[in-house]
């Protein structure tokens, strides 16, 4: 007789994935500053994925390496950004913010319908027009990414230091228990 593994519904799987990534983040090596910076960069760059058509992933690793952040922490920040669906939720607000900050109408290139066939044959005009047409969204999402990155840096730094202190306290208590039991037996 085989035991069937427990099946979790969508919300339970979502919560478990979120919790697993937070635990991985808090146990990442490299120190609080490096881990916090990596997480902040990962979360901030996740905000740019939709507005750049996923082209930001080409620059993802070089940006994290140049900033001297933790790459595993930046990947965790990127995954948490995906799990929370923040880029999708903030997209309409980003376009409004971008239009407010850059009120000019942008008409670069010719507008034509997007076709993978044209793209495969080397015609990048449609891709360029899509990216330039979304300049307002790109500006807004860059600002949201910057704000969320700065906020998440301080939050992760605080929780990382708190978890580190808790681990050190547990280690000290673990070492003290045998000493106390030895002292009691000799008294």
Coordinates of C-alpha atoms in Angstrom, one line a residue:
X1 CA 0.0 0.0 0.0
X2 CA 1.5 3.3 -1.1
X3 CA 1.0 6.6 0.8
X4 CA -0.2 9.4 -1.5
X5 CA 1.5 12.7 -1.0
X6 CA -0.7 15.5 0.4
X7 CA -2.0 17.8 -2.2
X8 CA -2.2 21.5 -1.5
X9 CA -4.5 24.0 -3.1
X10 CA -3.3 27.1 -4.9
X11 CA -3.2 29.4 -1.9
X12 CA -1.3 26.8 0.3
X13 CA 1.2 26.3 -2.5
X14 CA 1.6 30.1 -2.9
X15 CA 2.1 30.5 0.9
X16 CA 4.6 27.6 1.0
X17 CA 6.6 29.0 -1.9
X18 CA 6.7 32.4 -0.4
X19 CA 7.8 31.1 3.0
X20 CA 10.5 28.9 1.5
X21 CA 12.0 31.8 -0.4
X22 CA 11.9 34.0 2.7
X23 CA 13.7 31.3 4.7
X24 CA 16.3 30.9 1.9
X25 CA 16.8 34.6 1.9
X26 CA 17.3 34.9 5.7
X27 CA 19.8 32.0 5.6
X28 CA 21.8 33.4 2.6
X29 CA 25.5 33.8 3.2
X30 CA 27.3 37.1 2.6
X31 CA 26.2 39.4 5.4
X32 CA 23.3 41.7 5.9
X33 CA 24.3 44.5 3.6
X34 CA 25.2 42.2 0.7
X35 CA 22.0 40.1 1.0
X36 CA 19.8 43.2 1.4
X37 CA 21.4 44.9 -1.6
X38 CA 20.9 41.7 -3.7
X39 CA 17.3 41.4 -2.7
X40 CA 16.6 45.0 -3.3
X41 CA 18.1 44.8 -6.8
X42 CA 16.2 41.7 -7.6
X43 CA 12.9 43.1 -6.5
X44 CA 13.6 46.5 -8.2
X45 CA 14.6 44.9 -11.5
X46 CA 11.5 42.7 -11.4
X47 CA 9.4 45.8 -11.8
X48 CA 11.1 46.4 -15.2
X49 CA 10.5 43.0 -16.7
X50 CA 7.1 43.7 -18.2
X51 CA 7.9 47.2 -19.5
X52 CA 11.1 46.1 -21.1
X53 CA 9.7 42.9 -22.6
X54 CA 12.0 40.7 -20.4
X55 CA 15.1 42.3 -21.9
X56 CA 16.2 43.4 -18.4
X57 CA 17.3 39.8 -17.7
X58 CA 20.2 40.4 -20.1
X59 CA 21.5 43.0 -17.6
X60 CA 20.4 41.3 -14.4
X61 CA 23.6 39.5 -13.5
X62 CA 26.0 42.3 -14.5
X63 CA 24.0 44.9 -12.5
X64 CA 24.0 42.7 -9.4
X65 CA 27.7 41.9 -9.8
X66 CA 28.7 45.5 -10.3
X67 CA 26.7 46.6 -7.3
X68 CA 28.4 43.9 -5.3
X69 CA 25.1 42.4 -4.1
X70 CA 24.3 38.8 -3.5
X71 CA 23.2 37.0 -6.6
X72 CA 21.2 34.3 -4.8
X73 CA 19.4 37.0 -2.8
X74 CA 18.6 38.9 -6.0
X75 CA 17.1 35.8 -7.6
X76 CA 15.0 35.3 -4.4
X77 CA 13.9 39.0 -4.6
X78 CA 13.0 38.5 -8.3
X79 CA 11.0 35.4 -7.5
X80 CA 9.2 37.1 -4.6
X81 CA 8.4 40.0 -6.9
X82 CA 6.8 37.5 -9.3
X83 CA 4.9 35.7 -6.6
X84 CA 3.4 38.9 -5.3
X85 CA 2.3 40.0 -8.8
X86 CA 3.4 43.6 -8.0
X87 CA 4.5 44.4 -11.5
X88 CA 1.1 43.5 -12.9
X89 CA -0.7 45.4 -10.2
X90 CA 1.4 48.5 -10.5
X91 CA 1.4 48.6 -14.3
X92 CA -1.6 51.0 -14.8
X93 CA -0.3 53.3 -12.0
X94 CA 3.1 53.3 -13.6
X95 CA 1.8 54.5 -16.9
X96 CA -0.1 57.3 -15.2
X97 CA 3.0 58.3 -13.2
X98 CA 5.1 58.1 -16.4
X99 CA 2.7 60.4 -18.3
X100 CA 2.7 62.8 -15.4
X101 CA 6.5 63.0 -15.2
X102 CA 7.1 62.9 -19.0
X103 CA 4.0 64.5 -20.5
X104 CA 5.2 64.6 -24.1
X105 CA 3.7 62.3 -26.7
X106 CA 6.3 59.8 -28.0
X107 CA 6.2 58.9 -31.6
X108 CA 9.4 57.1 -32.5
X109 CA 9.5 54.8 -35.5
X110 CA 6.4 53.6 -37.5
X111 CA 3.6 51.8 -35.7
X112 CA 2.8 48.5 -37.1
X113 CA 1.3 45.3 -35.7
X114 CA 3.7 43.0 -34.0
X115 CA 4.6 39.8 -35.9
X116 CA 7.0 37.1 -34.8
X117 CA 7.6 36.4 -38.5
X118 CA 9.0 39.9 -39.1
X119 CA 11.1 39.6 -35.9
X120 CA 12.6 36.2 -37.0
X121 CA 13.5 37.7 -40.4
X122 CA 15.4 40.6 -38.7
X123 CA 12.8 43.3 -38.8
X124 CA 13.1 44.9 -35.3
X125 CA 11.0 48.0 -36.0
X126 CA 7.9 46.5 -34.4
X127 CA 9.9 45.6 -31.2
X128 CA 11.4 49.1 -31.1
X129 CA 8.1 50.7 -31.5
X130 CA 6.6 48.6 -28.7
X131 CA 9.4 49.5 -26.4
X132 CA 9.3 53.2 -27.3
X133 CA 5.5 53.3 -27.1
X134 CA 5.8 52.1 -23.5
X135 CA 8.3 54.7 -22.4
X136 CA 5.7 56.2 -20.0
X137 CA 5.3 52.7 -18.4
X138 CA 9.0 52.2 -18.3
X139 CA 9.5 55.5 -16.5
X140 CA 6.8 54.7 -14.0
X141 CA 8.0 51.2 -13.3
X142 CA 11.6 52.4 -12.9
X143 CA 10.4 54.8 -10.2
X144 CA 8.3 52.0 -8.5
X145 CA 11.3 49.7 -8.7
X146 CA 13.5 52.3 -7.1
X147 CA 11.1 52.9 -4.3
X148 CA 10.4 49.3 -3.6
X149 CA 14.1 48.4 -3.8
X150 CA 15.0 51.1 -1.3
X151 CA 12.2 50.1 1.1
X152 CA 13.0 46.4 0.8
X153 CA 16.7 47.0 1.5
X154 CA 15.9 48.3 5.0
X155 CA 13.2 45.7 5.7
X156 CA 15.4 42.8 4.7
X157 CA 18.4 44.2 6.5
X158 CA 16.4 44.4 9.7
X159 CA 15.0 40.9 9.4
X160 CA 18.3 39.4 8.4
X161 CA 20.0 41.0 11.5
X162 CA 17.2 39.8 13.7
X163 CA 17.4 36.2 12.4
X164 CA 21.2 36.3 12.7
X165 CA 20.9 37.3 16.4
X166 CA 18.3 34.6 17.0
X167 CA 20.6 31.9 15.5
X168 CA 23.5 33.1 17.5
X169 CA 21.4 33.0 20.7
X170 CA 20.3 29.4 19.9
X171 CA 23.9 28.4 19.3
X172 CA 25.0 29.9 22.7
X173 CA 22.1 28.2 24.5
X174 CA 23.0 24.9 22.8
X175 CA 26.6 25.2 24.0
X176 CA 25.6 26.2 27.6
X177 CA 23.3 23.2 28.2
X178 CA 26.1 20.6 28.5
X179 CA 28.1 22.9 30.8
X180 CA 25.2 23.4 33.2
X181 CA 24.5 19.6 33.3
X182 CA 28.2 18.9 34.0
X183 CA 28.3 21.5 36.8
X184 CA 25.3 20.0 38.5
X185 CA 26.6 16.5 38.5
X186 CA 29.8 17.5 40.2
X187 CA 28.1 19.7 42.9

